[in-house]
Amino acid sequence: DAGVTQSPTHLIKTRGQHVTLRCSPISGHKSVSWYQQVLGQGPQFIFQYYEKEERGRGNFPDRFSARQFPNYSSELNVNALLLGDSALYLCASSAELMGGYTFGSGTRLTVV
Amino acid sequence: AQSVTQLDSQVPVFEEAPVELRCNYSSSVSVYLFWYVQYPNQGLQLLLKYLSGSTLVKGINGFEAEFNKSQTSFHLRKPSVHISDTAEYFCAVSDGGSGGSYIPTFGRGTSLIVHP
């Protein structure tokens, strides 16, 4: 069975640009969450979607937005990129809200 | 609000020795607890979880953890480590929260370094 897939794996963008990151959850998983992981730190929560509705939002600016599609895949969008947005962006899916997550390998975003 | 403290940023240990990675949490409601492992350039993999029931939880790769409600701890243990256990380990806690979102909060991680 395919795990959580994220694309692209690596990305280099210039300050001020926009980026879209994509995630396909495990088949049958209806919950998708996004996390930002800066080098040397634990993942920080950005968004959670369940059944295509936003269930939670972390302490991130409005430049960050996301959505979940009818097939449960998800996109994370970041506008007006800053150098500080450079990080590993992780997508995780779960069958239920309270269970453990299955993470993708992440998208490494570098802003120059 | 929930929070997680991983008391050790780095734990060096020799191969075949036992290891304990410490995790303490704070939360005002019932909690669900998790340990994840992250190998270099990869995402996180679930090692084990405590949702309810027995306080001693067994996971993959020979790891286990014990939920101690009075000490608000969920320490991870392995009786004999291998070189391949070298990785970053993250403790996470979630609660019902507002609207039952069950969103996990992660600790800063503990780097386990196994020496031959």
PDB file of N, CA and C in Angstrom, chain A residues 35 37 40-43 45 48 55-56 88 90 97-101 103-105, chain B residues 32 34 36 38 42-44 46 49 51 90 99-104 106-108:
ATOM      1  N   TYR A  35       2.508  20.106   9.188  1.00  0.00           N
ATOM      2  CA  TYR A  35       3.442  20.548  10.207  1.00  0.00           C
ATOM      3  C   TYR A  35       4.660  21.190   9.544  1.00  0.00           C
ATOM      4  N   GLN A  37       8.710  21.830  10.271  1.00  0.00           N
ATOM      5  CA  GLN A  37       9.807  21.410  11.126  1.00  0.00           C
ATOM      6  C   GLN A  37      11.072  22.159  10.742  1.00  0.00           C
ATOM      7  N   GLY A  40      16.503  21.028  13.891  1.00  0.00           N
ATOM      8  CA  GLY A  40      16.818  20.945  15.302  1.00  0.00           C
ATOM      9  C   GLY A  40      15.632  21.104  16.236  1.00  0.00           C
ATOM     10  N   GLN A  41      14.424  21.193  15.686  1.00  0.00           N
ATOM     11  CA  GLN A  41      13.231  21.360  16.517  1.00  0.00           C
ATOM     12  C   GLN A  41      12.174  20.322  16.164  1.00  0.00           C
ATOM     13  N   GLY A  42      11.179  20.223  17.015  1.00  0.00           N
ATOM     14  CA  GLY A  42      10.063  19.331  16.745  1.00  0.00           C
ATOM     15  C   GLY A  42       9.088  19.949  15.762  1.00  0.00           C
ATOM     16  N   PRO A  43       8.237  19.143  15.157  1.00  0.00           N
ATOM     17  CA  PRO A  43       7.240  19.664  14.219  1.00  0.00           C
ATOM     18  C   PRO A  43       6.276  20.632  14.900  1.00  0.00           C
ATOM     19  N   PHE A  45       2.596  22.553  14.524  1.00  0.00           N
ATOM     20  CA  PHE A  45       1.319  22.359  13.851  1.00  0.00           C
ATOM     21  C   PHE A  45       0.904  23.584  13.048  1.00  0.00           C
ATOM     22  N   GLN A  48      -5.076  21.330  10.365  1.00  0.00           N
ATOM     23  CA  GLN A  48      -5.667  20.007  10.333  1.00  0.00           C
ATOM     24  C   GLN A  48      -6.988  20.068   9.576  1.00  0.00           C
ATOM     25  N   ARG A  55     -10.260  21.720  10.884  1.00  0.00           N
ATOM     26  CA  ARG A  55     -10.555  21.386  12.270  1.00  0.00           C
ATOM     27  C   ARG A  55      -9.627  22.109  13.240  1.00  0.00           C
ATOM     28  N   GLY A  56      -8.538  22.640  12.732  1.00  0.00           N
ATOM     29  CA  GLY A  56      -7.613  23.330  13.616  1.00  0.00           C
ATOM     30  C   GLY A  56      -6.594  24.116  12.815  1.00  0.00           C
ATOM     31  N   LEU A  88      11.360  22.029   6.711  1.00  0.00           N
ATOM     32  CA  LEU A  88      10.788  20.792   6.193  1.00  0.00           C
ATOM     33  C   LEU A  88       9.290  20.828   6.492  1.00  0.00           C
ATOM     34  N   LEU A  90       5.886  18.853   6.642  1.00  0.00           N
ATOM     35  CA  LEU A  90       5.424  17.480   6.765  1.00  0.00           C
ATOM     36  C   LEU A  90       3.910  17.404   6.677  1.00  0.00           C
ATOM     37  N   LEU A  97      -9.319  10.940  14.218  1.00  0.00           N
ATOM     38  CA  LEU A  97      -8.674  12.125  14.781  1.00  0.00           C
ATOM     39  C   LEU A  97      -7.768  11.783  15.959  1.00  0.00           C
ATOM     40  N   MET A  98      -8.129  10.745  16.754  1.00  0.00           N
ATOM     41  CA  MET A  98      -7.372  10.502  17.976  1.00  0.00           C
ATOM     42  C   MET A  98      -6.240   9.509  17.788  1.00  0.00           C
ATOM     43  N   GLY A  99      -6.139   8.872  16.672  1.00  0.00           N
ATOM     44  CA  GLY A  99      -5.108   7.868  16.458  1.00  0.00           C
ATOM     45  C   GLY A  99      -3.766   8.474  16.128  1.00  0.00           C
ATOM     46  N   GLY A 100      -2.739   7.642  16.016  1.00  0.00           N
ATOM     47  CA  GLY A 100      -1.440   8.128  15.602  1.00  0.00           C
ATOM     48  C   GLY A 100      -1.434   8.489  14.131  1.00  0.00           C
ATOM     49  N   TYR A 101      -0.454   9.302  13.768  1.00  0.00           N
ATOM     50  CA  TYR A 101      -0.342   9.782  12.402  1.00  0.00           C
ATOM     51  C   TYR A 101       0.621   8.927  11.598  1.00  0.00           C
ATOM     52  N   PHE A 103       3.218   9.832   8.650  1.00  0.00           N
ATOM     53  CA  PHE A 103       3.809  11.006   8.025  1.00  0.00           C
ATOM     54  C   PHE A 103       4.382  10.677   6.656  1.00  0.00           C
ATOM     55  N   GLY A 104       4.356  11.686   5.783  1.00  0.00           N
ATOM     56  CA  GLY A 104       5.104  11.615   4.547  1.00  0.00           C
ATOM     57  C   GLY A 104       6.563  11.982   4.807  1.00  0.00           C
ATOM     58  N   SER A 105       7.367  11.895   3.763  1.00  0.00           N
ATOM     59  CA  SER A 105       8.794  12.198   3.908  1.00  0.00           C
ATOM     60  C   SER A 105       9.079  13.694   3.897  1.00  0.00           C
TER      61      SER A 105
ATOM     62  N   TYR B  32      -3.709  11.729  25.238  1.00  0.00           N
ATOM     63  CA  TYR B  32      -3.226  10.639  24.415  1.00  0.00           C
ATOM     64  C   TYR B  32      -1.745  10.919  24.162  1.00  0.00           C
ATOM     65  N   PHE B  34       2.195   9.769  22.477  1.00  0.00           N
ATOM     66  CA  PHE B  34       2.818   9.121  21.329  1.00  0.00           C
ATOM     67  C   PHE B  34       4.338   9.287  21.390  1.00  0.00           C
ATOM     68  N   TYR B  36       7.413   9.076  18.392  1.00  0.00           N
ATOM     69  CA  TYR B  36       7.753   8.933  16.982  1.00  0.00           C
ATOM     70  C   TYR B  36       9.276   8.901  16.840  1.00  0.00           C
ATOM     71  N   GLN B  38      12.433   9.618  13.914  1.00  0.00           N
ATOM     72  CA  GLN B  38      12.745  10.240  12.628  1.00  0.00           C
ATOM     73  C   GLN B  38      14.187   9.939  12.258  1.00  0.00           C
ATOM     74  N   GLN B  42      14.066  11.900   6.539  1.00  0.00           N
ATOM     75  CA  GLN B  42      12.804  11.187   6.405  1.00  0.00           C
ATOM     76  C   GLN B  42      11.726  11.840   7.263  1.00  0.00           C
ATOM     77  N   GLY B  43      10.491  11.413   7.053  1.00  0.00           N
ATOM     78  CA  GLY B  43       9.403  11.858   7.914  1.00  0.00           C
ATOM     79  C   GLY B  43       9.414  11.090   9.222  1.00  0.00           C
ATOM     80  N   LEU B  44       8.398  11.323  10.048  1.00  0.00           N
ATOM     81  CA  LEU B  44       8.310  10.670  11.351  1.00  0.00           C
ATOM     82  C   LEU B  44       7.552   9.353  11.226  1.00  0.00           C
ATOM     83  N   LEU B  46       5.572   6.361  13.569  1.00  0.00           N
ATOM     84  CA  LEU B  46       4.979   6.088  14.871  1.00  0.00           C
ATOM     85  C   LEU B  46       5.615   4.846  15.498  1.00  0.00           C
ATOM     86  N   LYS B  49       1.839   4.200  20.957  1.00  0.00           N
ATOM     87  CA  LYS B  49       0.864   5.185  21.408  1.00  0.00           C
ATOM     88  C   LYS B  49       0.122   4.672  22.627  1.00  0.00           C
ATOM     89  N   LEU B  51      -3.528   5.352  24.299  1.00  0.00           N
ATOM     90  CA  LEU B  51      -4.853   5.983  24.180  1.00  0.00           C
ATOM     91  C   LEU B  51      -5.677   5.723  25.436  1.00  0.00           C
ATOM     92  N   PHE B  90      10.789  11.767  19.054  1.00  0.00           N
ATOM     93  CA  PHE B  90       9.875  12.830  19.450  1.00  0.00           C
ATOM     94  C   PHE B  90       8.720  12.266  20.272  1.00  0.00           C
ATOM     95  N   GLY B  99     -13.576  21.397  20.544  1.00  0.00           N
ATOM     96  CA  GLY B  99     -14.194  20.714  19.416  1.00  0.00           C
ATOM     97  C   GLY B  99     -13.627  19.345  19.162  1.00  0.00           C
ATOM     98  N   GLY B 100     -12.823  18.808  20.092  1.00  0.00           N
ATOM     99  CA  GLY B 100     -12.280  17.465  19.937  1.00  0.00           C
ATOM    100  C   GLY B 100     -11.334  17.336  18.778  1.00  0.00           C
ATOM    101  N   SER B 101     -10.422  18.261  18.598  1.00  0.00           N
ATOM    102  CA  SER B 101      -9.533  18.221  17.438  1.00  0.00           C
ATOM    103  C   SER B 101      -8.412  17.207  17.597  1.00  0.00           C
ATOM    104  N   TYR B 102      -8.024  16.857  18.847  1.00  0.00           N
ATOM    105  CA  TYR B 102      -6.979  15.857  19.113  1.00  0.00           C
ATOM    106  C   TYR B 102      -5.690  16.174  18.377  1.00  0.00           C
ATOM    107  N   ILE B 103      -5.321  17.419  18.295  1.00  0.00           N
ATOM    108  CA  ILE B 103      -4.121  17.806  17.549  1.00  0.00           C
ATOM    109  C   ILE B 103      -2.898  17.614  18.424  1.00  0.00           C
ATOM    110  N   PRO B 104      -1.926  16.786  18.004  1.00  0.00           N
ATOM    111  CA  PRO B 104      -0.738  16.539  18.826  1.00  0.00           C
ATOM    112  C   PRO B 104       0.199  17.727  18.873  1.00  0.00           C
ATOM    113  N   PHE B 106       4.178  18.408  19.719  1.00  0.00           N
ATOM    114  CA  PHE B 106       5.425  17.649  19.760  1.00  0.00           C
ATOM    115  C   PHE B 106       6.469  18.316  20.647  1.00  0.00           C
ATOM    116  N   GLY B 107       7.316  17.478  21.261  1.00  0.00           N
ATOM    117  CA  GLY B 107       8.473  17.987  21.959  1.00  0.00           C
ATOM    118  C   GLY B 107       9.573  18.366  20.979  1.00  0.00           C
ATOM    119  N   ARG B 108      10.679  18.882  21.535  1.00  0.00           N
ATOM    120  CA  ARG B 108      11.778  19.346  20.688  1.00  0.00           C
ATOM    121  C   ARG B 108      12.638  18.207  20.159  1.00  0.00           C
TER     122      ARG B 108
END
